XYZ file of C-alpha atoms in Angstrom:
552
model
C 0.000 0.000 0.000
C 2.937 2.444 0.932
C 4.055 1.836 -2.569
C 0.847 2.965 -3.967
C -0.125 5.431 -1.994
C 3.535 7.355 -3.203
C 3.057 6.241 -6.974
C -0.969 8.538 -6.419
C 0.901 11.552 -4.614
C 2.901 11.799 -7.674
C 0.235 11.405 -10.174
C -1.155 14.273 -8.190
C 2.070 15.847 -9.232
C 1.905 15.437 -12.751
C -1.665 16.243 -12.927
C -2.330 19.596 -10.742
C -0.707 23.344 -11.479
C 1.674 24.848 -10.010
C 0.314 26.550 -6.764
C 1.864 29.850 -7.128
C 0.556 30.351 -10.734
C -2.526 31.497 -11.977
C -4.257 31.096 -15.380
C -5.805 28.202 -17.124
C -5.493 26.421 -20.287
C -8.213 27.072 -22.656
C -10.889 24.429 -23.223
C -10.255 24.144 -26.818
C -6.958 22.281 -26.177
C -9.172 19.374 -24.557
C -12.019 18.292 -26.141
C -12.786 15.899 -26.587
C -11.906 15.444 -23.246
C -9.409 12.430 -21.635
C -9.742 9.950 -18.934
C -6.615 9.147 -16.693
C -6.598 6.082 -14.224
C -3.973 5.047 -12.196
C -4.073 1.181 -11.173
C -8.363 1.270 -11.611
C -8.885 4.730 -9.690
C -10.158 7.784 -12.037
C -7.154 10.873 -11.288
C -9.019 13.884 -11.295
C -7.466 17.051 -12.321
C -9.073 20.793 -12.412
C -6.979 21.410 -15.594
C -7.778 18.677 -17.981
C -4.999 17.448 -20.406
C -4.861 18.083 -23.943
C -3.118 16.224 -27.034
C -0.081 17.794 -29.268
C -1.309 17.842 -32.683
C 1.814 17.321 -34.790
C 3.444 15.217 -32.496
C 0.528 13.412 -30.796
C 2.093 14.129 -26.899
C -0.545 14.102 -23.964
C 0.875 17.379 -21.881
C -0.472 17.904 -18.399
C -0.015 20.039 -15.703
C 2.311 19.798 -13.131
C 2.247 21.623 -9.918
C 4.829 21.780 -6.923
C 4.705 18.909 -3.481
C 6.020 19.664 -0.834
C 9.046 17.738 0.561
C 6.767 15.514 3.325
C 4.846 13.882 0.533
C 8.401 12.469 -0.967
C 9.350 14.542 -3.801
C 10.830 18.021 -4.518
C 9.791 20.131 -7.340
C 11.190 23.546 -8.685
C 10.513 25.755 -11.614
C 13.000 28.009 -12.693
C 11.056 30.961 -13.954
C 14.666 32.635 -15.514
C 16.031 29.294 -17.036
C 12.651 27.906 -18.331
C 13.157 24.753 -15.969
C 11.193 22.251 -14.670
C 13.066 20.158 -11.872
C 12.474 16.976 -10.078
C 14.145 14.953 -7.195
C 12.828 12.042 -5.797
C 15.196 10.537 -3.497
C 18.718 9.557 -6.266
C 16.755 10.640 -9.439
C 16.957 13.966 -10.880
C 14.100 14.741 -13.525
C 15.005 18.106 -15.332
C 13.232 19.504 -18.358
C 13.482 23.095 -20.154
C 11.197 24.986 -22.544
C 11.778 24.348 -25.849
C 14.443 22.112 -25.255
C 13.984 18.603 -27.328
C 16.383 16.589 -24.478
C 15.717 15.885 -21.086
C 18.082 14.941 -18.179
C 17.844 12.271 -16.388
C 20.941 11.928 -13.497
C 23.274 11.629 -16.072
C 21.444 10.336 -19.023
C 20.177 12.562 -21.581
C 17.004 11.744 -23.223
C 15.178 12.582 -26.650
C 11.650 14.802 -26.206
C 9.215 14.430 -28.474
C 7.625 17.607 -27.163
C 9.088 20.147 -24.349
C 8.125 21.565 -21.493
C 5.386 24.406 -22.017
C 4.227 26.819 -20.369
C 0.067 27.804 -21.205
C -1.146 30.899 -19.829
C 0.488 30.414 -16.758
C 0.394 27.135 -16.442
C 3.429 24.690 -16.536
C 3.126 21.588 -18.814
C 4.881 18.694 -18.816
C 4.974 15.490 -21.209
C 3.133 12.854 -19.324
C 4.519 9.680 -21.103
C 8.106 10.661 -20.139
C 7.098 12.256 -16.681
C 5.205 9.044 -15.795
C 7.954 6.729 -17.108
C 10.216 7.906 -15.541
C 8.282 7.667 -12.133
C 8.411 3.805 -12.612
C 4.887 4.199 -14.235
C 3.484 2.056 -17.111
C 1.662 4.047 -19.702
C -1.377 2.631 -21.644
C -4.126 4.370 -24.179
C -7.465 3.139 -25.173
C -8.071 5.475 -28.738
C -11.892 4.254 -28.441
C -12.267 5.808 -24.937
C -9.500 8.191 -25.025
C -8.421 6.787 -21.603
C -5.117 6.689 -20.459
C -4.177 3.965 -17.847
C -0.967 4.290 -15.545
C -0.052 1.381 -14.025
C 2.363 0.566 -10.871
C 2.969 -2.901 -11.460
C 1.283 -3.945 -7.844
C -2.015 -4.269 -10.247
C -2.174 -7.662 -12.286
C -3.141 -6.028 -15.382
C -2.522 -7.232 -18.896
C -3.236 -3.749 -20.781
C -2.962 -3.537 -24.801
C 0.053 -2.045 -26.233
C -0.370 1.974 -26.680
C -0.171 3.092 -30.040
C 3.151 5.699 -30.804
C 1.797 8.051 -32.050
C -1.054 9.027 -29.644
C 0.960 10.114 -26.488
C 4.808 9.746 -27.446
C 7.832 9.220 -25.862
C 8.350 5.646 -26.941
C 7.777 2.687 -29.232
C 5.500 0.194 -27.109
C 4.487 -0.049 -23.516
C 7.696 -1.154 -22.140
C 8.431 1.077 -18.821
C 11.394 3.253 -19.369
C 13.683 4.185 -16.369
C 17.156 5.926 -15.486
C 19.147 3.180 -15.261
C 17.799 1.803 -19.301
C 19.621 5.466 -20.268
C 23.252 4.055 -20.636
C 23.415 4.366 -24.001
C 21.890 8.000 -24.973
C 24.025 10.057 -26.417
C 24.802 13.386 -24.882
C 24.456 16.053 -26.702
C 27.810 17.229 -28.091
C 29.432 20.489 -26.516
C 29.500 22.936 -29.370
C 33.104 23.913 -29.069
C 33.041 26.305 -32.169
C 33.391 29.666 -30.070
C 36.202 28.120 -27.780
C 36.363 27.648 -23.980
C 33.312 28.896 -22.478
C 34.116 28.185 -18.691
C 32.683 28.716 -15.343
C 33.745 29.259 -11.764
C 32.220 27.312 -9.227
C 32.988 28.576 -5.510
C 32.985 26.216 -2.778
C 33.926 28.980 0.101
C 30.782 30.243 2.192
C 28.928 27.786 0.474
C 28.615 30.109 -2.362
C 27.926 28.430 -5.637
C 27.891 24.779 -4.110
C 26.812 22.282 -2.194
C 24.015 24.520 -0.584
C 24.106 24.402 3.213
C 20.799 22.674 3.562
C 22.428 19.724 2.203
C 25.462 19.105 4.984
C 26.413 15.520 5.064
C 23.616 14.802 2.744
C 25.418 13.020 -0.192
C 22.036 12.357 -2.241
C 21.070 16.116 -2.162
C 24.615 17.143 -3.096
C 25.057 15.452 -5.928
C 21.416 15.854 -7.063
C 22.679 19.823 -6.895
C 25.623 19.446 -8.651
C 23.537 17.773 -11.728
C 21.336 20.343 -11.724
C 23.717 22.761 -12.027
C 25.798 20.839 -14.718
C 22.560 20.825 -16.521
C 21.808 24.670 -16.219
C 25.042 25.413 -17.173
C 25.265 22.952 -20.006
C 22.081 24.543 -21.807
C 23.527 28.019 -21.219
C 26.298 27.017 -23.898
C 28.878 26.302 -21.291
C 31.306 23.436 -22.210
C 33.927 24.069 -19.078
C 33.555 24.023 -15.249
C 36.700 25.663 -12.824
C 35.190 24.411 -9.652
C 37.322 25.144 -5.800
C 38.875 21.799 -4.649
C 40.750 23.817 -2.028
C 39.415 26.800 -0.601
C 40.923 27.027 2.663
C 43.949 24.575 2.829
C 41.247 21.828 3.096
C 40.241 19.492 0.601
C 36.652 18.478 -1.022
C 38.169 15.060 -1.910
C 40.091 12.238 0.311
C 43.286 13.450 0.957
C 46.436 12.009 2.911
C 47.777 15.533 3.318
C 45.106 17.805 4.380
C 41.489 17.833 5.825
C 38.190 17.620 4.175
C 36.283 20.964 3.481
C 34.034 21.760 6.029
C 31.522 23.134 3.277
C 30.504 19.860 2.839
C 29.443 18.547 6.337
C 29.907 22.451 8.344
C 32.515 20.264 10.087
C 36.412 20.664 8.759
C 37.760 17.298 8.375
C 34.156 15.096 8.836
C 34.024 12.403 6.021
C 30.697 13.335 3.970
C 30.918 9.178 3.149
C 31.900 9.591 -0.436
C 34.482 11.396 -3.288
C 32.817 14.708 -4.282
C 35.603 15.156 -6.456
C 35.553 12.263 -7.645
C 32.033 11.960 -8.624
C 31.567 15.698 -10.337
C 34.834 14.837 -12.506
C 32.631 11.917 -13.782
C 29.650 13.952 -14.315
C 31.383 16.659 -16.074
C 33.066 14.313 -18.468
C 29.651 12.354 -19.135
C 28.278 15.664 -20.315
C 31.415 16.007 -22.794
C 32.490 19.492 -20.520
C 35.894 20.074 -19.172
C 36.921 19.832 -15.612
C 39.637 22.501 -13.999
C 40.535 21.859 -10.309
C 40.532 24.867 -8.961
C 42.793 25.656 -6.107
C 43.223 28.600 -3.637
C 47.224 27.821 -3.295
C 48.317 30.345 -0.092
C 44.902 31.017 1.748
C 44.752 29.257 5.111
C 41.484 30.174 6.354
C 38.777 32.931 5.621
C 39.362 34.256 9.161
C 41.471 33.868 11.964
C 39.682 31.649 14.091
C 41.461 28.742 14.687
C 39.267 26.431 17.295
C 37.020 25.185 14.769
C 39.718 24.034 12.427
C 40.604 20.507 12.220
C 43.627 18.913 13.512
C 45.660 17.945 10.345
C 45.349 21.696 8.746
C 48.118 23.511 8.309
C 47.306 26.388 10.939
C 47.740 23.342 13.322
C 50.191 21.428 11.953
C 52.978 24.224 11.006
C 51.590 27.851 12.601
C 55.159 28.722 11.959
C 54.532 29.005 8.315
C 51.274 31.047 9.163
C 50.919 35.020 8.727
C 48.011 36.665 9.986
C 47.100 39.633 7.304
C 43.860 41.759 8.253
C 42.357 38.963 10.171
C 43.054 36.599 7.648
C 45.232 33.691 7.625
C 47.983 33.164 5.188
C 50.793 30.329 4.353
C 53.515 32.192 3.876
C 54.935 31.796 0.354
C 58.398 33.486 1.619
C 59.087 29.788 3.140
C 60.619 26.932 0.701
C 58.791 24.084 2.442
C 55.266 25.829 2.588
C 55.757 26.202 -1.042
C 56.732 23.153 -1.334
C 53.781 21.487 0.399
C 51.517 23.114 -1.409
C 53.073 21.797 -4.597
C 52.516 18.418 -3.171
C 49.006 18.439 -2.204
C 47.861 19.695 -5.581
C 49.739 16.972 -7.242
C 48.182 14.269 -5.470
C 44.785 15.119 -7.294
C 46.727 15.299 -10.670
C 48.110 11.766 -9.689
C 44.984 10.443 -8.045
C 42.110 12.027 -10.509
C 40.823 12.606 -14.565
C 41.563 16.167 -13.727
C 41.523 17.955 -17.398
C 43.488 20.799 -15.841
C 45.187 22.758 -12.570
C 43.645 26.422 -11.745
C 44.865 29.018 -9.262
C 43.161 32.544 -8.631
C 44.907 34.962 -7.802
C 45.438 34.190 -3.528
C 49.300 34.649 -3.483
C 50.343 37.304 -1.310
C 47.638 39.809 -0.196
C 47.003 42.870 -2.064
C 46.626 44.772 0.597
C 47.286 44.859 4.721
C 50.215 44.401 6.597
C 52.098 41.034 5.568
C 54.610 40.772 8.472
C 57.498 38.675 6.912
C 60.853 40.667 7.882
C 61.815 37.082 9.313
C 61.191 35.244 6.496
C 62.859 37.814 4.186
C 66.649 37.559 6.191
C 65.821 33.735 6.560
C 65.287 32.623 2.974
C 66.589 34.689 0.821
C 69.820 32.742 0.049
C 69.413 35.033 -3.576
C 70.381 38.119 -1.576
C 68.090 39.829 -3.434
C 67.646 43.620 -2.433
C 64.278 44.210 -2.159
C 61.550 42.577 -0.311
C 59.442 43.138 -3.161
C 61.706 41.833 -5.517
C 61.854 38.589 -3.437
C 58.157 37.843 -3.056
C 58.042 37.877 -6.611
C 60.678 35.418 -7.211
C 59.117 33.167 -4.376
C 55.710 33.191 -6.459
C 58.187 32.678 -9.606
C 59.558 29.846 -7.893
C 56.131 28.378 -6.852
C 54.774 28.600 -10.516
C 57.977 27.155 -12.266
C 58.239 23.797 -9.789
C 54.428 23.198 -9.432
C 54.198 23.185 -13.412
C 57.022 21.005 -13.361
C 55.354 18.923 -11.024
C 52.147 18.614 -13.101
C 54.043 17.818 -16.252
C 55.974 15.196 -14.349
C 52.844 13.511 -13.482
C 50.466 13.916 -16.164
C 51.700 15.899 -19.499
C 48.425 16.374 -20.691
C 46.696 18.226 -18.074
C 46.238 21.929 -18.627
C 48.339 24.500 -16.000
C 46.308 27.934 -15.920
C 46.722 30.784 -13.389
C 43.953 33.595 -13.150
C 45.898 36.871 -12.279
C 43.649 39.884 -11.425
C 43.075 41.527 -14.378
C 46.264 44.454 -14.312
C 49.514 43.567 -14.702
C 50.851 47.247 -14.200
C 50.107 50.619 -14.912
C 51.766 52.275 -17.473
C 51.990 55.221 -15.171
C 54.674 53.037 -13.534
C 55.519 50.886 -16.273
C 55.732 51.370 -20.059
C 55.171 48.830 -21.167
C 52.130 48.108 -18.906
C 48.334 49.116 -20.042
C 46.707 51.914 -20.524
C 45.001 52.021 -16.778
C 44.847 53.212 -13.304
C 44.310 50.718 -11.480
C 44.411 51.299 -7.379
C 45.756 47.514 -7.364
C 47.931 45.499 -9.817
C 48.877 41.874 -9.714
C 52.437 42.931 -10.025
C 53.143 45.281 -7.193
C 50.287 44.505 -4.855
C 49.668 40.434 -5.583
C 53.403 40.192 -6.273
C 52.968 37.797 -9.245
C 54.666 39.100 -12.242
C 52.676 36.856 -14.926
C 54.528 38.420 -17.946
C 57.330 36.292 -16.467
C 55.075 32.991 -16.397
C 54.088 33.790 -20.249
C 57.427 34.275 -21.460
C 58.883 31.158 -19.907
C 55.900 29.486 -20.545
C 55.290 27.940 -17.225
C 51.634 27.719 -17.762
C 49.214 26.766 -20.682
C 46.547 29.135 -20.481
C 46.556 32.477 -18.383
C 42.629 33.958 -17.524
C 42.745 37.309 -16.444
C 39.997 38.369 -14.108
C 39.456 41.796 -16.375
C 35.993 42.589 -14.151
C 35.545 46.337 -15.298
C 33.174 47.281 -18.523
C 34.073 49.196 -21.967
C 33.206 52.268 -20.449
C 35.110 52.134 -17.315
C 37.695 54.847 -17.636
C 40.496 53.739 -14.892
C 40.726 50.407 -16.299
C 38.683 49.722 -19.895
C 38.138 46.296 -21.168
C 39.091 46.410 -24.205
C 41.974 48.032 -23.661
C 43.420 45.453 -20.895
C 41.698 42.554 -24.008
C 44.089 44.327 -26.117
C 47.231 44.244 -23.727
C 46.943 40.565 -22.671
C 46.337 39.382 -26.233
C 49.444 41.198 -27.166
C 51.331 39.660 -23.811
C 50.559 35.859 -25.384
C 51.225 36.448 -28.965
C 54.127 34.332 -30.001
C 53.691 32.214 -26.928
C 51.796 28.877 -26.442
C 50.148 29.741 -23.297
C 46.150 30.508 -24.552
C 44.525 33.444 -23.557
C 40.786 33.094 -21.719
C 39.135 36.488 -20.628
C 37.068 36.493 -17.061
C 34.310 37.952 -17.044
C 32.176 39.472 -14.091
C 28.157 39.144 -14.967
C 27.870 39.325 -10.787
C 28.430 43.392 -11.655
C 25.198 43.120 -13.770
C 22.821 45.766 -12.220
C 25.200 47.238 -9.748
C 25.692 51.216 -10.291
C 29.431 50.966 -11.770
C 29.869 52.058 -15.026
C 28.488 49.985 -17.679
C 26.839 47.507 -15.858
C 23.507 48.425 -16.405
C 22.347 46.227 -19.291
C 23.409 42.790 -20.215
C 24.374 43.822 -23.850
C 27.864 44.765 -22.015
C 28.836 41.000 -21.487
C 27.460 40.446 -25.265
C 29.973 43.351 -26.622
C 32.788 42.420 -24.224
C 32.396 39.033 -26.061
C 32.266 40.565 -29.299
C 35.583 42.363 -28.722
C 37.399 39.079 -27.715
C 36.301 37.826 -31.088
C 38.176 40.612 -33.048
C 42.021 39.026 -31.290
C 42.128 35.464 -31.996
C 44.774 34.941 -28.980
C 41.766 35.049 -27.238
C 40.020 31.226 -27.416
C 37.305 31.576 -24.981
C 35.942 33.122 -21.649
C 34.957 32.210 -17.801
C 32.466 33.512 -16.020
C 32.626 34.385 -12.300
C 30.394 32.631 -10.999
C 27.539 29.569 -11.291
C 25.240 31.272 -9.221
C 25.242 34.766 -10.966
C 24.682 32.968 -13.963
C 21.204 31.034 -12.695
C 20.083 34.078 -11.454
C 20.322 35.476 -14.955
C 20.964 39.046 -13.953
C 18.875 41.374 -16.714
C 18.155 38.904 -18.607
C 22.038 37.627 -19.650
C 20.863 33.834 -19.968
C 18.641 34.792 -23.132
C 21.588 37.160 -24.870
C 24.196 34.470 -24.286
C 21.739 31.767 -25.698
C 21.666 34.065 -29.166
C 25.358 34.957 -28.927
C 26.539 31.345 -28.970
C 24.066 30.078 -31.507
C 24.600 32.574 -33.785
């Protein structure tokens, strides 16, 4: 009976509205009208179902449950999507879109998601299918009978082309989805790339789903899926944001963004399992690494026993209430090195990320010690010598990567000025109050030059119309810094400013043109956006523009 009783809650769910709509579908679309039973019991619905002409799908409506009654159900008013989770199956379906996910199997629509005057409507063949429900129509009667399989019922075999979604009455599910194809990445305008922050919580796993390893995974598909129908074919998601780990390590604890506990098990791989989910979808997957944060703040009681704060405080600096490994010290560097190779070694990692945490850009950075200590160089200048520490940081950890795995990608994401040409000549046109140079201390021309990395992605998060430091003219100056070289050039870009008050941020054309500029310098081959979830929440309407830019 409990099995029954869940199979009619969802039926309810396929055949009510949403709660928080109004409108109806007009009576035209129904008549004559059509019976649904599920295992001998008549399913009424206020909004009846109607029949696709030219494709012959029953759509009905579908309408939200809440958690208690077993299932989860979210429309996406920006994206266009329909979402389901029921316990380790993740339904999603988007207007106009002729595929559906599945977990991780994509699946052929014969007819989309649509939405009627308010109303949500959903395919009911491939909704009830893949419920675990048996689908059956009687033309004569214009019945359609859903079966559970706890009903000894022999019904006849449903004719294709009345409701779709299949060639006979077999019962499709999840796991019979091996075998679809995904739908290829279209790779034609280069990278397109995403960040996905870990920290706070920010872009994923949610905190409502601590130690939950069905939700978090269910979250990550969903988000692979969003991002995948935005055009994206690349995700750079944080592995390491505070000298912790979202993956088994020997070296250092797990993330406590996945449990709210630093170093508690969350009883599987994340890393593991998103590198698989990324690759099923034919998208790239950059490990993304914070190398010389410690922690966020300086609290230290919560932290678990293996970090480094506990393990070697002597290699800790405490910068405005922040804590730091110090990069002036050979075996910090050094351990660093080593804990981002063991997920080269250990994982299907298509490439190794860093942002731009070296030394702080601004604050006191008290490392007088560390400066007479290790600088067996004697070089003259502090400055000077934090810049060959990062030098020395970039040249062995590439090293190391090669070493271990040729093939995987080495990119560094520098904040988006190199120098002033105030203070430099041959630095861009710009005023920056910050460059990566003098305040980060990470001279990237040198990485380009010597070629110590494979792509370089500056974080150039100021519009076209930004006086102190214009796009294009910092596009312009990096393209001309990798020309020659074979380290590729991909542009970051900040949507997140969409609708804020600076300059140029005030309609989402700006992300549009910025993309249009990158296509006048072919060193640029693609672009990363910062981040997931200012993406999904499709800030003045970017989603759409980006959905005609790329299928131009």
């Amino acid at each position: 009976m409990k099995v029954r009783k869940w199979f009619l809650l969802l039926l309810m769910f396929v055949l009510c509205s949403i709660s928080a709509m109004g409108g109806s579908v007009q009576a035209a679309q129904t008549s004559p009208g059509i019976s649904i039973f599920l295992d001998g019991q008549q399913i009424k619905s206020d909004v009846a179902p109607y029949i696709i002409p030219k494709v012959n799908v029953t759509m009905v409506p579908l309408r939200v449950i809440s958690e208690s009654l077993g299932a989860e159900v979210y429309w996406d008013q920006n994206l266009q999507t329909a979402t389901i989770l029921k316990e380790n199956t993740v339904l999603s379906m988007v207007i106009n879109q002729k595929y559906a996910f599945v977990n991780d199997s994509s699946i052929p629509l014969d007819a989309s998601v649509e939405n009627k005057q308010g109303r949500v409507m959903v395919p009911l063949r491939f909704v009830s299918e893949q419920l675990g429900l048996q689908v059956n129509w009687e033309q004569t009667t214009r019945t359609i009978t859903l079966l559970t399989g706890s009903v000894a019922v022999t019904p006849p075999t449903p004719p294709q082309d009345i409701i779709g979604g299949g060639t006979n009455g077999s019962v499709t599910t999840p796991n019979d989805n091996s075998n679809v194809p995904i739908p290829p990445v279209n790779t034609a305008n280069g990278l397109r790339g995403v960040w996905v922050s870990t920290v706070y919580n920010l872009d994923w796993p949610s905190t409502g789903s601590y130690g939950n390893q069905a939700k978090q995974q269910q979250e990550y598909i969903q988000l692979l899926n969003e991002l995948q129908t935005m055009g994206m074919n690349a995700v750079f998601v944080q592995v390491r944001p505070s000298a912790d780990a979202l993956y088994p390590s020997s070296l250092v604890p797990w993330s406590k963004y996945l449990t709210g506990t630093q170093g508690k098990d969350p009883g599987y791989d994340p890393l593991a399992f998103m590198i698989e989910e990324t690759h099923k979808r034919g998208m790239q997957f950059h490990a993304w690494f914070n190398p010389f944060r410690a922690n966020v703040d300086a609290k230290t009681d919560q932290l678990a026993a293996n970090h480094v704060v506990k393990k070697h405080p002597e290699w800790i600096v405490n910068s405005s209430n922040k804590l730091y490994i110090n990069p002036g010290i050979p075996q910090a560097r050094q351990a660093i090195i080593s804990e981002i190779t063991e997920v080269v070694q250990r994982y299907d990692v298509d490439g190794v990320h860093l942002d731009d945490y070296f030394y702080p850009s601004n604050g006191i950075f008290n490392d007088e010690t560390t400066f007479k200590t290790y600088n067996s160089k004697n070089i003259p200048t502090k400055a000077d010598w934090r810049r060959d520490n990062i030098n020395l940081f970039v040249q062995q950890l590439n090293q190391s990567i090669k070493n271990s795995k040729p093939h995987v990608q080495f990119g560094i994401s520098p904040f988006g000025v190199w120098r002033n040409i105030a203070v430099d000549k041959s630095g861009s046109d710009t005023k920056a109050g910050v460059t990566a140079y003098d305040n980060m201390y990470a001279d990237v021309r040198t990485w380009i030059k010597q070629g110590w990395m494979d792509y370089v992605t500056p974080q150039i998060y100021w519009s076209l119309s930004f006086a102190p430091a214009q796009y294009d003219k910092l596009v312009t100056w990096w393209s001309s810094e990798v020309r020659g070289t074979n380290v590729k050039l991909y542009i970051g870009h900040s949507p997140y400013k969409l609708g804020t008050t600076e300059a140029g941020w005030q309609n989402s054309q700006e992300i549009i043109n910025q993309l249009d500029y990158n296509a006048q310098h072919p060193e640029v081959q693609g672009s990363v956006f910062f981040s997931a979830k200012d993406l999904r929440k499709n800030p003045l309407g970017l989603l759409q523009a980006l959905s005609s830019y790329y299928n131009r």
